[in-house]
PDB file of C-alpha atoms in Angstrom:
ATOM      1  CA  UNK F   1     105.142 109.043 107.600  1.00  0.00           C
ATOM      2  CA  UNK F   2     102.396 106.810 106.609  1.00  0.00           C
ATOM      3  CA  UNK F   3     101.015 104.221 109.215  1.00  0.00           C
ATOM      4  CA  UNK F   4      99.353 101.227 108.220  1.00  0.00           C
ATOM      5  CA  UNK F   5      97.353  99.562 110.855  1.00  0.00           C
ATOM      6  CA  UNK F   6      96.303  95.883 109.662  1.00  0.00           C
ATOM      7  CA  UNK F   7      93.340  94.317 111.785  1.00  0.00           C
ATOM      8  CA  UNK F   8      93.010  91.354 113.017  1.00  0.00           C
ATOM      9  CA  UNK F   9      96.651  90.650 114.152  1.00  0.00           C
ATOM     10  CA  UNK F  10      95.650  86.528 114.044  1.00  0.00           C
ATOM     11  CA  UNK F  11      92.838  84.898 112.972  1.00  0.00           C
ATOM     12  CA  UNK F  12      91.535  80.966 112.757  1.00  0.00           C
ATOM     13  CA  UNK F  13      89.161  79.822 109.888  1.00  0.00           C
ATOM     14  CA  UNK F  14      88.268  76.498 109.270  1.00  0.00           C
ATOM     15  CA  UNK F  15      89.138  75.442 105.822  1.00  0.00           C
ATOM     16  CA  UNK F  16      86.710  76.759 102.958  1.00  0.00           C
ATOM     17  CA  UNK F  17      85.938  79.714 105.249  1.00  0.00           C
ATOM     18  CA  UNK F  18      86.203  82.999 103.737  1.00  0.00           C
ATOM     19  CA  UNK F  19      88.686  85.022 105.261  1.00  0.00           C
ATOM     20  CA  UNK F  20      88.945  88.991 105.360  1.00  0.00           C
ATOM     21  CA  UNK F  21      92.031  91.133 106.510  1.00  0.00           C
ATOM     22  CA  UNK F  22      91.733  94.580 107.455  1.00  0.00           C
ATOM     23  CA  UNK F  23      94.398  97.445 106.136  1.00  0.00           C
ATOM     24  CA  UNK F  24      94.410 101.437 107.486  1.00  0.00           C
ATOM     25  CA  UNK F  25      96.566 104.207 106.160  1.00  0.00           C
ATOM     26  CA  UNK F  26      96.825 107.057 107.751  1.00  0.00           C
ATOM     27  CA  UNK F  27      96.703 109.225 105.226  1.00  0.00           C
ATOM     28  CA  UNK F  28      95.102 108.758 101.626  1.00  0.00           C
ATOM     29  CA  UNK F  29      97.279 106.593  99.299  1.00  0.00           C
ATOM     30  CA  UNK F  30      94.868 107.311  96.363  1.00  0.00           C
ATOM     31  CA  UNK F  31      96.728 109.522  93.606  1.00  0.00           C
ATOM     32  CA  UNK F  32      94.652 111.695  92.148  1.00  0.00           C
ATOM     33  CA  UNK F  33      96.230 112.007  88.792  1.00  0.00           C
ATOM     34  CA  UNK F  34      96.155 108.243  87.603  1.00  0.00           C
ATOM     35  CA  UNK F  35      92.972 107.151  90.346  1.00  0.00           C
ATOM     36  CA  UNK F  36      95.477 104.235  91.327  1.00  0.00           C
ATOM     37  CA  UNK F  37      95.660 103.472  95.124  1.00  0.00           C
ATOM     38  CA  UNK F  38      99.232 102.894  95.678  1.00  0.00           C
ATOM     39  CA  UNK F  39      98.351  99.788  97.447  1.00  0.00           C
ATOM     40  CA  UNK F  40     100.134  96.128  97.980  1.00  0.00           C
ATOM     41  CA  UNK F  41      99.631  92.970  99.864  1.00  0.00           C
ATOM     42  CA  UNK F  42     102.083  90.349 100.344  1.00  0.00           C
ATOM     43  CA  UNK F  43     101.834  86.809 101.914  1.00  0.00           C
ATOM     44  CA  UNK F  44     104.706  85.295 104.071  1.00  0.00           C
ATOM     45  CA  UNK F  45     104.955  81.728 104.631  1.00  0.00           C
ATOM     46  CA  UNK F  46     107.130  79.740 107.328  1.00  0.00           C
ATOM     47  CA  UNK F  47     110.599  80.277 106.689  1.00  0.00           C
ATOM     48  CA  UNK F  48     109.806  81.860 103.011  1.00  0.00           C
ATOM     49  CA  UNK F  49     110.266  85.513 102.277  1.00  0.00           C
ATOM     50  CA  UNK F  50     107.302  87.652 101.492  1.00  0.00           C
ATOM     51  CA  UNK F  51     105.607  87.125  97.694  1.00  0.00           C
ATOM     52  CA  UNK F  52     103.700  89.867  96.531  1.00  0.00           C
ATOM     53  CA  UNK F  53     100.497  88.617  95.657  1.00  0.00           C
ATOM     54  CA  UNK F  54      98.373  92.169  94.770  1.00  0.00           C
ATOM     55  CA  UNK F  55      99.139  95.711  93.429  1.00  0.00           C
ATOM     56  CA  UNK F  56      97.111  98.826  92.995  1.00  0.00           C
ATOM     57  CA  UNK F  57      94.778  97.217  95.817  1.00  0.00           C
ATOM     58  CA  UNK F  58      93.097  94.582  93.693  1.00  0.00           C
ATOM     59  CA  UNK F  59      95.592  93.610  90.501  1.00  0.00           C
ATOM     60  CA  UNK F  60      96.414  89.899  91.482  1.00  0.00           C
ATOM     61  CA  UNK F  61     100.257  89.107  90.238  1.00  0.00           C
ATOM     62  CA  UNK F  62     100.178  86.817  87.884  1.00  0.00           C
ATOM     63  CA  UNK F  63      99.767  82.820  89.056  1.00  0.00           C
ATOM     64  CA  UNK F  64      98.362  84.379  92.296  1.00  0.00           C
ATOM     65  CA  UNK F  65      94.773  81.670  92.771  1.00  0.00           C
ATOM     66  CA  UNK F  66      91.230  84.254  91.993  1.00  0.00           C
ATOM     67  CA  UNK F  67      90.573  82.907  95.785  1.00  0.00           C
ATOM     68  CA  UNK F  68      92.530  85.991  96.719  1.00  0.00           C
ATOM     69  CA  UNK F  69      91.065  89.342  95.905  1.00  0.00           C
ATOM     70  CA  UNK F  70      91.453  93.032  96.865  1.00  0.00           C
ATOM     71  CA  UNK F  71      89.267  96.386  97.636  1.00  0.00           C
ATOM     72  CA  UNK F  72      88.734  99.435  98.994  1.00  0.00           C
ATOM     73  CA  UNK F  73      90.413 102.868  98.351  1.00  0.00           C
ATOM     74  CA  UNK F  74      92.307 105.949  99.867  1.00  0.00           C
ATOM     75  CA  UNK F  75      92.889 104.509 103.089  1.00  0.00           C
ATOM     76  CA  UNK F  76      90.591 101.508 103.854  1.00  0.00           C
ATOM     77  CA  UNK F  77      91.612  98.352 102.160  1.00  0.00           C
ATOM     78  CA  UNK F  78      90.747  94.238 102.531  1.00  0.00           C
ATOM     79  CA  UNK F  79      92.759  91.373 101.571  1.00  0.00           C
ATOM     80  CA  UNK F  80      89.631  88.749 101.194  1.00  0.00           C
ATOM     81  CA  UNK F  81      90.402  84.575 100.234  1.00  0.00           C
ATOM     82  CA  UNK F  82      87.210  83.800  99.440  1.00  0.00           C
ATOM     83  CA  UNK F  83      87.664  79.973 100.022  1.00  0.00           C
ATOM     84  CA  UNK F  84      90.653  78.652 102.972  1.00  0.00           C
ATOM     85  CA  UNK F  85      93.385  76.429 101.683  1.00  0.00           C
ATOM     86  CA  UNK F  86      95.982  74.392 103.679  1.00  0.00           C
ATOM     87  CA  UNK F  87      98.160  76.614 101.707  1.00  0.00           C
ATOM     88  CA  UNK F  88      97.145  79.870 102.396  1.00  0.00           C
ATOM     89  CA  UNK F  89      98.445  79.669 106.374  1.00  0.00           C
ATOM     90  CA  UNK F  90     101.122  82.554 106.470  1.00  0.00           C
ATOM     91  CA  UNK F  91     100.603  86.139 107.199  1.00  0.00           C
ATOM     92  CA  UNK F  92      99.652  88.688 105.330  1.00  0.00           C
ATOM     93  CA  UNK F  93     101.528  92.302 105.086  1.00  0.00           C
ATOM     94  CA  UNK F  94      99.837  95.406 103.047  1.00  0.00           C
ATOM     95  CA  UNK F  95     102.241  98.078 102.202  1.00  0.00           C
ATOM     96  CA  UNK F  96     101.805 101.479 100.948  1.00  0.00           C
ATOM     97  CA  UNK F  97     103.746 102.712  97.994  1.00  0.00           C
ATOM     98  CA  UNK F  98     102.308 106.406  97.860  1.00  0.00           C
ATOM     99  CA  UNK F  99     105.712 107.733  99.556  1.00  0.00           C
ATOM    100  CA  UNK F 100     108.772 107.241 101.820  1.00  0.00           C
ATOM    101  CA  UNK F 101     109.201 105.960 103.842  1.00  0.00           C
ATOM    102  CA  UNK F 102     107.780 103.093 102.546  1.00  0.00           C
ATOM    103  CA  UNK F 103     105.732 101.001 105.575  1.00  0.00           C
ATOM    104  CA  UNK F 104     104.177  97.985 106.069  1.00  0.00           C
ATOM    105  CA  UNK F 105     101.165  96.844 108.006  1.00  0.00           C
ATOM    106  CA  UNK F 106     102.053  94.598 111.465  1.00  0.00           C
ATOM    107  CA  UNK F 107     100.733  91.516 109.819  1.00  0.00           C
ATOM    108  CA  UNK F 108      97.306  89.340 109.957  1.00  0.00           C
ATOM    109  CA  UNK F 109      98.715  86.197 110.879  1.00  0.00           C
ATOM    110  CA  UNK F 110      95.986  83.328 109.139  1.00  0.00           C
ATOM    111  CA  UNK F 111      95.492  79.957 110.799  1.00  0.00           C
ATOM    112  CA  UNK F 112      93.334  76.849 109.981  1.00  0.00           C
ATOM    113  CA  UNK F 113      90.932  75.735 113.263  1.00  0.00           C
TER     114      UNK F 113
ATOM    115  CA  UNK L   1     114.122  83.451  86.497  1.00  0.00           C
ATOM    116  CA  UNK L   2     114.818  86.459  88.665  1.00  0.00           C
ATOM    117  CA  UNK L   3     117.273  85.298  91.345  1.00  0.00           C
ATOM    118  CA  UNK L   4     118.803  87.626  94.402  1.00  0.00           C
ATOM    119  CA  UNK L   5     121.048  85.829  96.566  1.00  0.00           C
ATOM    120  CA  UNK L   6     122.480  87.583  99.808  1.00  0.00           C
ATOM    121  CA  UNK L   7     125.653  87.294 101.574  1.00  0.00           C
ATOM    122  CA  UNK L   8     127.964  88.601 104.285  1.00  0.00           C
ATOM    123  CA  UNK L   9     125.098  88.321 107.132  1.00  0.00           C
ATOM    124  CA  UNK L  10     126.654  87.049 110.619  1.00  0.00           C
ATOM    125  CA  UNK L  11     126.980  87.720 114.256  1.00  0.00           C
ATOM    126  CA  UNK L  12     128.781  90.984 114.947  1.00  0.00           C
ATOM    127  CA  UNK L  13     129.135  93.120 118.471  1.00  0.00           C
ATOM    128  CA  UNK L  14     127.283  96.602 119.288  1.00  0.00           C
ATOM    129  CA  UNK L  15     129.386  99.263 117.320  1.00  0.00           C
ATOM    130  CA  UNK L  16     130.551  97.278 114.697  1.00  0.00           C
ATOM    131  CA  UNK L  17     130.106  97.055 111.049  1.00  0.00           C
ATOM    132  CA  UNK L  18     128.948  94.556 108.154  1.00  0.00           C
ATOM    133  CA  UNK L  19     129.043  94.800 104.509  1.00  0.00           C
ATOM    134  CA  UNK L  20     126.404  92.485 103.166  1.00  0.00           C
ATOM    135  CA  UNK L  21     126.000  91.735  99.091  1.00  0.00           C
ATOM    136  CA  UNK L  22     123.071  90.947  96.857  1.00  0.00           C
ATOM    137  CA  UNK L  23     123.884  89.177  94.003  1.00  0.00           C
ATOM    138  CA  UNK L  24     121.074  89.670  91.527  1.00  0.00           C
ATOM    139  CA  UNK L  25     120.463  87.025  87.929  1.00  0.00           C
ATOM    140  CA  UNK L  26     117.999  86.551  85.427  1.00  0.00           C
ATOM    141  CA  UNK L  27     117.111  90.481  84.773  1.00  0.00           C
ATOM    142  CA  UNK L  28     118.487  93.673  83.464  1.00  0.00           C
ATOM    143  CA  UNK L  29     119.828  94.543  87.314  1.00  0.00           C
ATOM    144  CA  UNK L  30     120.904  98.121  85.983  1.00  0.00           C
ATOM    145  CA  UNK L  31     116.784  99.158  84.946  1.00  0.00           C
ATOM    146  CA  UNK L  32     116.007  98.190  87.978  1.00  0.00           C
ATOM    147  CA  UNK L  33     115.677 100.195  92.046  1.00  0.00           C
ATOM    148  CA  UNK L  34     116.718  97.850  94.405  1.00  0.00           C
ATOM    149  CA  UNK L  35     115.842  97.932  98.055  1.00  0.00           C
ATOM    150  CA  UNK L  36     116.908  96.439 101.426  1.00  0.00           C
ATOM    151  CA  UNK L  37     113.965  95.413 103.835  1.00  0.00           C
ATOM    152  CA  UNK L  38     114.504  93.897 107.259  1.00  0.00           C
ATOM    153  CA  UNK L  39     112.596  91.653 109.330  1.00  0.00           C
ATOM    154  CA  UNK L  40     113.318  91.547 113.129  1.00  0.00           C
ATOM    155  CA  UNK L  41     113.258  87.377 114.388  1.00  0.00           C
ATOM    156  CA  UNK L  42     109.152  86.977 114.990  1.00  0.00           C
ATOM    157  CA  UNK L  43     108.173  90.823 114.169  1.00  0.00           C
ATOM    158  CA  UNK L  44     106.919  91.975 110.755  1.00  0.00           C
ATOM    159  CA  UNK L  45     108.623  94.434 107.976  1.00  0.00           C
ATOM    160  CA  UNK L  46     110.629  97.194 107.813  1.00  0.00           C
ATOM    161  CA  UNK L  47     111.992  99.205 104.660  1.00  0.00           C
ATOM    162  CA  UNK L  48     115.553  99.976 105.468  1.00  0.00           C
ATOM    163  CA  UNK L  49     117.524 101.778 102.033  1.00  0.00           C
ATOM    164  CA  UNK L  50     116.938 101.647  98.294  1.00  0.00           C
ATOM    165  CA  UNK L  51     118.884 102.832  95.571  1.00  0.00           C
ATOM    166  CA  UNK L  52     117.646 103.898  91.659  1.00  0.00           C
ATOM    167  CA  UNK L  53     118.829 101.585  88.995  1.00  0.00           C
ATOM    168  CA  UNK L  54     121.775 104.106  87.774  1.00  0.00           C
ATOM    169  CA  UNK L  55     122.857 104.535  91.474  1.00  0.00           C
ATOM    170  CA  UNK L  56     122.521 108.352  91.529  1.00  0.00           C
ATOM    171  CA  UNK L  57     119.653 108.079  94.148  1.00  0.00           C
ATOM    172  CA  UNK L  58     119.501 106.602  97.595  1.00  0.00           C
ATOM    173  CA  UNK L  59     117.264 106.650 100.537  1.00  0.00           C
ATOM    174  CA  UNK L  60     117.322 105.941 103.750  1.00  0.00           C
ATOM    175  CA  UNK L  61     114.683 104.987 106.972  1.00  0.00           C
ATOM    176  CA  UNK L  62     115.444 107.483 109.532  1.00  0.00           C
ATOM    177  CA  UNK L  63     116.389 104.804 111.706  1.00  0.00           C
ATOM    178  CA  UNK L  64     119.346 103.807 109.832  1.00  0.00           C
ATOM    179  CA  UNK L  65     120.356 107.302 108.563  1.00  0.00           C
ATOM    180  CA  UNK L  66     123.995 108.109 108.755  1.00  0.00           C
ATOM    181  CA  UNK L  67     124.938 104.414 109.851  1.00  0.00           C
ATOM    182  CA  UNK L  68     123.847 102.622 106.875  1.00  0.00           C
ATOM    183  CA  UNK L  69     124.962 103.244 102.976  1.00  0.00           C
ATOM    184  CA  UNK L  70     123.685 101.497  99.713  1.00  0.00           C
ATOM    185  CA  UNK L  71     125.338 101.019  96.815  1.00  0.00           C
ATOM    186  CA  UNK L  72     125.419  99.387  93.958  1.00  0.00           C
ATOM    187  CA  UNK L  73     127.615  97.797  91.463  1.00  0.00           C
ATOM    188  CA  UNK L  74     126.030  97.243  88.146  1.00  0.00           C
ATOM    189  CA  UNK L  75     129.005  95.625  86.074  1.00  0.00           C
ATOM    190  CA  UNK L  76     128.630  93.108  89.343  1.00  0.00           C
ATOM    191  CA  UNK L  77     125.093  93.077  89.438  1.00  0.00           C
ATOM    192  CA  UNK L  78     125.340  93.440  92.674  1.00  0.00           C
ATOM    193  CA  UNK L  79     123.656  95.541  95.772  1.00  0.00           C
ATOM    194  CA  UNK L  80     125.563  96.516  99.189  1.00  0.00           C
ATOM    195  CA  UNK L  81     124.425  97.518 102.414  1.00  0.00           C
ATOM    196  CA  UNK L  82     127.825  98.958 104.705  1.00  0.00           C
ATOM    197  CA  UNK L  83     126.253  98.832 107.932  1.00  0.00           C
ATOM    198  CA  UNK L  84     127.971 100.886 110.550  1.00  0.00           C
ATOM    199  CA  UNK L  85     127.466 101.353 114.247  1.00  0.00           C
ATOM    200  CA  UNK L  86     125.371  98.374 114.617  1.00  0.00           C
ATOM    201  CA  UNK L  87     122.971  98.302 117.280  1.00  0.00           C
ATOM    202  CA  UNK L  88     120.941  95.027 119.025  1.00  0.00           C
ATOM    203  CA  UNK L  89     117.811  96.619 117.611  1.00  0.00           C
ATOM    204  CA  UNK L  90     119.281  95.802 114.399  1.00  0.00           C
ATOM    205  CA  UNK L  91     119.344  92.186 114.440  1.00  0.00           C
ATOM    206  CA  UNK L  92     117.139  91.279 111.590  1.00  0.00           C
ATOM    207  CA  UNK L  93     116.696  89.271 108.447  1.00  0.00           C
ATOM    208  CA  UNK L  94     118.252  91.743 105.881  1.00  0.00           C
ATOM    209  CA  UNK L  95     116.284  91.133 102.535  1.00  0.00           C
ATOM    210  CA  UNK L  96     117.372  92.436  99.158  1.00  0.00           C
ATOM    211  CA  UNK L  97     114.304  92.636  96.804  1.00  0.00           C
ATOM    212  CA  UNK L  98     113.485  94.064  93.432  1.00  0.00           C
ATOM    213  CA  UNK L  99     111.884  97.410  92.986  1.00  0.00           C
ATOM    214  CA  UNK L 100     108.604  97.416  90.427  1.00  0.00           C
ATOM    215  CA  UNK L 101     108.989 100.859  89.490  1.00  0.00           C
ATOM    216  CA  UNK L 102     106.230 102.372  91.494  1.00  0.00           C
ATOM    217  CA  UNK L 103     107.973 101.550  94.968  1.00  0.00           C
ATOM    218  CA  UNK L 104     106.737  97.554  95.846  1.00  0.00           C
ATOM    219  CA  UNK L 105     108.824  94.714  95.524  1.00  0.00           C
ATOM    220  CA  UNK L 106     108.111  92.111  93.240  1.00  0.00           C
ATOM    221  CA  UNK L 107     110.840  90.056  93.632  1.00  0.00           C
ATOM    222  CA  UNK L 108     112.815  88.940  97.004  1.00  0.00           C
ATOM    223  CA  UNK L 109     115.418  87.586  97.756  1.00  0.00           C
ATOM    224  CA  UNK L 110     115.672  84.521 100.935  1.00  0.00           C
ATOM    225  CA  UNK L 111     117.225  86.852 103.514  1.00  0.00           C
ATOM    226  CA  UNK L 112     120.823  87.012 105.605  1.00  0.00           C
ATOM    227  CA  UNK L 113     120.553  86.854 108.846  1.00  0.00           C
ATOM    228  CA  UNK L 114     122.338  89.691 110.733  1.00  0.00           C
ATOM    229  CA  UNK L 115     122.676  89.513 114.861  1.00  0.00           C
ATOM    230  CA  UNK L 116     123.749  92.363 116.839  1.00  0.00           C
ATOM    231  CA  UNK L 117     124.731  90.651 120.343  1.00  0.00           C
ATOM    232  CA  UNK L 118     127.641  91.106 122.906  1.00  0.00           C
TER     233      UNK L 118
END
Protein backbone atom coordinates (compact mmCIF):
# COMPACT_ATOMS: atom_id res chain seq x y z
CA UNK A 1 0.00 0.00 0.00
CA UNK A 2 0.81 3.55 -0.50
CA UNK A 3 1.30 5.85 2.64
CA UNK A 4 0.84 9.38 2.49
CA UNK A 5 2.32 11.30 5.29
CA UNK A 6 0.96 15.07 5.25
CA UNK A 7 3.13 17.57 7.43
CA UNK A 8 2.20 19.85 9.51
CA UNK A 9 -0.82 18.09 11.20
CA UNK A 10 -2.16 21.96 12.32
CA UNK A 11 -1.00 25.08 11.54
CA UNK A 12 -2.03 28.99 12.47
CA UNK A 13 -1.46 31.85 9.88
CA UNK A 14 -2.62 35.13 10.28
CA UNK A 15 -4.80 36.19 7.47
CA UNK A 16 -2.91 37.12 4.10
CA UNK A 17 -0.14 34.75 5.21
CA UNK A 18 0.93 32.30 2.76
CA UNK A 19 0.36 28.96 3.80
CA UNK A 20 2.23 25.64 2.64
CA UNK A 21 1.13 21.94 3.36
CA UNK A 22 3.41 19.18 3.10
CA UNK A 23 2.36 15.65 1.22
CA UNK A 24 4.77 12.20 1.21
CA UNK A 25 4.09 9.04 -0.71
CA UNK A 26 5.78 6.30 -0.10
CA UNK A 27 6.32 5.18 -3.19
CA UNK A 28 6.41 7.21 -6.60
CA UNK A 29 2.90 8.17 -7.85
CA UNK A 30 4.44 9.58 -11.10
CA UNK A 31 3.32 7.34 -14.21
CA UNK A 32 5.74 7.11 -16.51
CA UNK A 33 3.71 6.65 -19.59
CA UNK A 34 1.51 9.93 -19.51
CA UNK A 35 4.27 12.05 -16.91
CA UNK A 36 1.00 12.72 -14.78
CA UNK A 37 1.48 12.44 -10.94
CA UNK A 38 -1.58 10.74 -9.86
CA UNK A 39 -1.99 13.34 -7.28
CA UNK A 40 -5.18 15.11 -5.41
CA UNK A 41 -5.89 17.51 -2.67
CA UNK A 42 -9.11 18.09 -1.11
CA UNK A 43 -10.31 20.72 1.48
CA UNK A 44 -12.85 19.83 4.30
CA UNK A 45 -14.74 22.40 6.01
CA UNK A 46 -16.81 22.17 9.42
CA UNK A 47 -19.52 19.89 9.01
CA UNK A 48 -19.05 19.85 4.96
CA UNK A 49 -17.74 16.84 3.14
CA UNK A 50 -14.44 17.01 1.39
CA UNK A 51 -14.35 19.18 -2.19
CA UNK A 52 -11.70 18.34 -4.37
CA UNK A 53 -9.98 21.34 -5.13
CA UNK A 54 -6.65 19.93 -7.34
CA UNK A 55 -5.81 16.96 -9.66
CA UNK A 56 -2.67 15.73 -11.29
CA UNK A 57 -0.85 17.76 -8.37
CA UNK A 58 -1.41 21.25 -9.69
CA UNK A 59 -4.80 21.26 -12.11
CA UNK A 60 -7.12 23.53 -9.91
CA UNK A 61 -10.99 22.22 -10.41
CA UNK A 62 -12.74 24.57 -11.89
CA UNK A 63 -14.15 27.73 -9.54
CA UNK A 64 -11.33 26.63 -7.15
CA UNK A 65 -9.68 30.73 -6.21
CA UNK A 66 -5.68 30.87 -8.15
CA UNK A 67 -4.82 31.53 -4.22
CA UNK A 68 -4.57 27.77 -4.13
CA UNK A 69 -1.86 26.11 -6.14
CA UNK A 70 -0.02 22.76 -6.38
CA UNK A 71 3.70 21.19 -6.98
CA UNK A 72 6.07 18.80 -6.74
CA UNK A 73 6.30 15.25 -8.27
CA UNK A 74 6.76 11.40 -7.64
CA UNK A 75 6.41 11.54 -4.08
CA UNK A 76 6.94 15.08 -2.64
CA UNK A 77 4.02 17.35 -3.11
CA UNK A 78 2.70 21.03 -1.52
CA UNK A 79 -0.67 22.36 -1.28
CA UNK A 80 0.42 26.31 -1.12
CA UNK A 81 -2.62 29.38 -0.60
CA UNK A 82 -0.64 31.98 -1.43
CA UNK A 83 -2.82 34.64 0.40
CA UNK A 84 -5.14 33.36 3.92
CA UNK A 85 -8.86 33.83 3.71
CA UNK A 86 -11.48 33.55 6.53
CA UNK A 87 -12.64 30.95 4.19
CA UNK A 88 -9.95 28.80 3.67
CA UNK A 89 -10.04 27.39 7.62
CA UNK A 90 -10.70 23.55 7.06
CA UNK A 91 -8.23 20.85 6.54
CA UNK A 92 -6.65 19.76 3.85
CA UNK A 93 -6.37 15.87 2.66
CA UNK A 94 -3.95 14.80 -0.44
CA UNK A 95 -4.75 11.48 -1.84
CA UNK A 96 -2.98 9.29 -4.17
CA UNK A 97 -4.72 7.82 -7.14
CA UNK A 98 -1.68 5.74 -8.61
CA UNK A 99 -3.31 2.38 -7.08
CA UNK A 100 -5.44 0.55 -4.47
CA UNK A 101 -5.90 0.90 -2.11
CA UNK A 102 -6.58 4.26 -2.55
CA UNK A 103 -5.17 6.46 0.76
CA UNK A 104 -5.33 9.64 2.03
CA UNK A 105 -2.95 11.87 3.90
CA UNK A 106 -3.90 12.43 7.97
CA UNK A 107 -4.86 15.97 7.28
CA UNK A 108 -3.16 19.63 7.74
CA UNK A 109 -5.68 21.12 9.78
CA UNK A 110 -5.40 25.32 8.77
CA UNK A 111 -6.29 27.94 11.37
CA UNK A 112 -6.36 31.81 11.38
CA UNK A 113 -4.10 33.38 14.57
CA UNK B 1 -26.19 19.55 -10.62
CA UNK B 2 -24.62 16.32 -9.48
CA UNK B 3 -26.49 15.28 -6.33
CA UNK B 4 -25.71 11.92 -4.04
CA UNK B 5 -27.88 11.61 -1.18
CA UNK B 6 -27.27 8.73 1.45
CA UNK B 7 -29.52 6.77 3.54
CA UNK B 8 -30.00 3.85 5.92
CA UNK B 9 -27.04 5.12 8.38
CA UNK B 10 -28.03 4.52 12.23
CA UNK B 11 -26.97 3.04 15.47
CA UNK B 12 -26.56 -0.72 15.26
CA UNK B 13 -24.80 -3.35 17.92
CA UNK B 14 -21.28 -5.22 17.37
CA UNK B 15 -22.14 -8.13 14.88
CA UNK B 16 -24.82 -6.67 13.18
CA UNK B 17 -25.56 -5.49 9.78
CA UNK B 18 -26.68 -2.24 7.74
CA UNK B 19 -27.62 -1.73 4.24
CA UNK B 20 -27.03 1.90 3.44
CA UNK B 21 -28.18 3.57 -0.19
CA UNK B 22 -26.81 6.33 -2.35
CA UNK B 23 -29.15 7.86 -4.37
CA UNK B 24 -27.28 9.60 -7.16
CA UNK B 25 -29.12 12.79 -9.76
CA UNK B 26 -28.03 15.10 -12.22
CA UNK B 27 -25.46 12.62 -14.20
CA UNK B 28 -25.28 9.57 -16.31
CA UNK B 29 -24.89 7.32 -12.83
CA UNK B 30 -24.27 4.14 -15.12
CA UNK B 31 -20.67 5.89 -16.87
CA UNK B 32 -19.72 6.47 -13.79
CA UNK B 33 -17.32 4.22 -10.65
CA UNK B 34 -18.74 5.00 -7.56
CA UNK B 35 -17.00 4.68 -4.25
CA UNK B 36 -17.73 4.55 -0.48
CA UNK B 37 -15.22 6.55 1.80
CA UNK B 38 -15.52 6.73 5.57
CA UNK B 39 -14.57 9.18 8.04
CA UNK B 40 -14.19 8.06 11.72
CA UNK B 41 -15.95 11.14 14.24
CA UNK B 42 -12.65 13.68 14.50
CA UNK B 43 -10.09 11.36 12.38
CA UNK B 44 -9.40 11.87 8.67
CA UNK B 45 -10.27 9.52 5.44
CA UNK B 46 -10.52 6.22 4.61
CA UNK B 47 -11.44 4.50 1.14
CA UNK B 48 -13.72 1.68 2.03
CA UNK B 49 -15.32 -0.16 -1.57
CA UNK B 50 -15.91 1.05 -5.11
CA UNK B 51 -17.62 -0.44 -7.84
CA UNK B 52 -17.12 0.24 -12.00
CA UNK B 53 -19.99 1.95 -13.63
CA UNK B 54 -21.41 -1.48 -15.28
CA UNK B 55 -21.07 -3.21 -11.82
CA UNK B 56 -18.82 -6.06 -13.04
CA UNK B 57 -15.92 -4.74 -10.79
CA UNK B 58 -15.63 -4.20 -7.09
CA UNK B 59 -12.99 -3.57 -4.58
CA UNK B 60 -12.54 -3.71 -1.32
CA UNK B 61 -10.02 -2.11 1.74
CA UNK B 62 -8.66 -5.06 3.42
CA UNK B 63 -10.23 -3.92 6.43
CA UNK B 64 -13.65 -4.43 5.30
CA UNK B 65 -13.01 -7.52 3.09
CA UNK B 66 -15.50 -10.28 3.40
CA UNK B 67 -17.88 -8.12 5.72
CA UNK B 68 -18.72 -5.46 3.38
CA UNK B 69 -20.36 -5.78 -0.36
CA UNK B 70 -21.10 -2.98 -3.00
CA UNK B 71 -23.47 -2.95 -5.40
CA UNK B 72 -25.15 -1.11 -7.55
CA UNK B 73 -28.42 -0.58 -9.15
CA UNK B 74 -28.31 1.45 -12.26
CA UNK B 75 -32.13 1.46 -13.37
CA UNK B 76 -32.24 3.00 -9.52
CA UNK B 77 -29.35 5.03 -9.80
CA UNK B 78 -28.49 3.92 -6.84
CA UNK B 79 -25.21 2.58 -4.79
CA UNK B 80 -25.33 0.00 -1.69
CA UNK B 81 -23.02 -0.81 0.90
CA UNK B 82 -24.43 -4.37 2.95
CA UNK B 83 -22.35 -4.04 5.86
CA UNK B 84 -21.98 -7.20 7.84
CA UNK B 85 -20.33 -8.05 11.11
CA UNK B 86 -20.07 -4.56 12.20
CA UNK B 87 -17.43 -3.69 14.47
CA UNK B 88 -17.00 -0.29 16.95
CA UNK B 89 -14.02 0.53 14.78
CA UNK B 90 -16.50 1.01 12.18
CA UNK B 91 -18.40 3.83 13.39
CA UNK B 92 -17.85 6.40 10.77
CA UNK B 93 -19.37 8.90 8.41
CA UNK B 94 -20.05 6.58 5.37
CA UNK B 95 -19.66 8.89 2.21
CA UNK B 96 -20.79 7.93 -1.27
CA UNK B 97 -18.82 10.02 -3.88
CA UNK B 98 -18.33 10.05 -7.60
CA UNK B 99 -15.42 8.41 -9.27
CA UNK B 100 -13.44 10.81 -12.03
CA UNK B 101 -12.23 8.05 -13.98
CA UNK B 102 -8.66 8.01 -12.88
CA UNK B 103 -9.57 6.95 -9.16
CA UNK B 104 -10.39 10.64 -7.17
CA UNK B 105 -13.64 11.77 -6.34
CA UNK B 106 -15.02 14.72 -7.72
CA UNK B 107 -18.19 14.71 -6.40
CA UNK B 108 -19.46 13.76 -2.66
CA UNK B 109 -22.08 13.19 -1.23
CA UNK B 110 -23.01 14.82 2.77
CA UNK B 111 -22.37 11.54 4.61
CA UNK B 112 -24.65 8.92 6.91
CA UNK B 113 -23.64 8.53 9.98
CA UNK B 114 -23.12 4.87 11.03
CA UNK B 115 -22.38 3.96 15.00
CA UNK B 116 -21.25 0.67 16.06
CA UNK B 117 -21.99 0.74 20.01
CA UNK B 118 -23.43 -1.82 22.58
Amino acid sequence: DIVMTQSPDSLAVSLGERVTINCKSSQSVLYSHNNENYLVWYQQKSGQPPKLLISWASTRESGVPDRFSGSGSATDFTLTISSLQAEDVAVYYCQQCYSTPLTFGGGTKVEIK
Amino acid sequence: EVQLLESGGGLVQPGGSLRLSCTASGFKFNNYGMYWVRQPPAKGLEWVSGIYGGGTNTFYADSVKGRFTISRDNSKNTLYLEMNSLRAEDTARYYCARNSGQNFFDSWGQGTLVTVSS
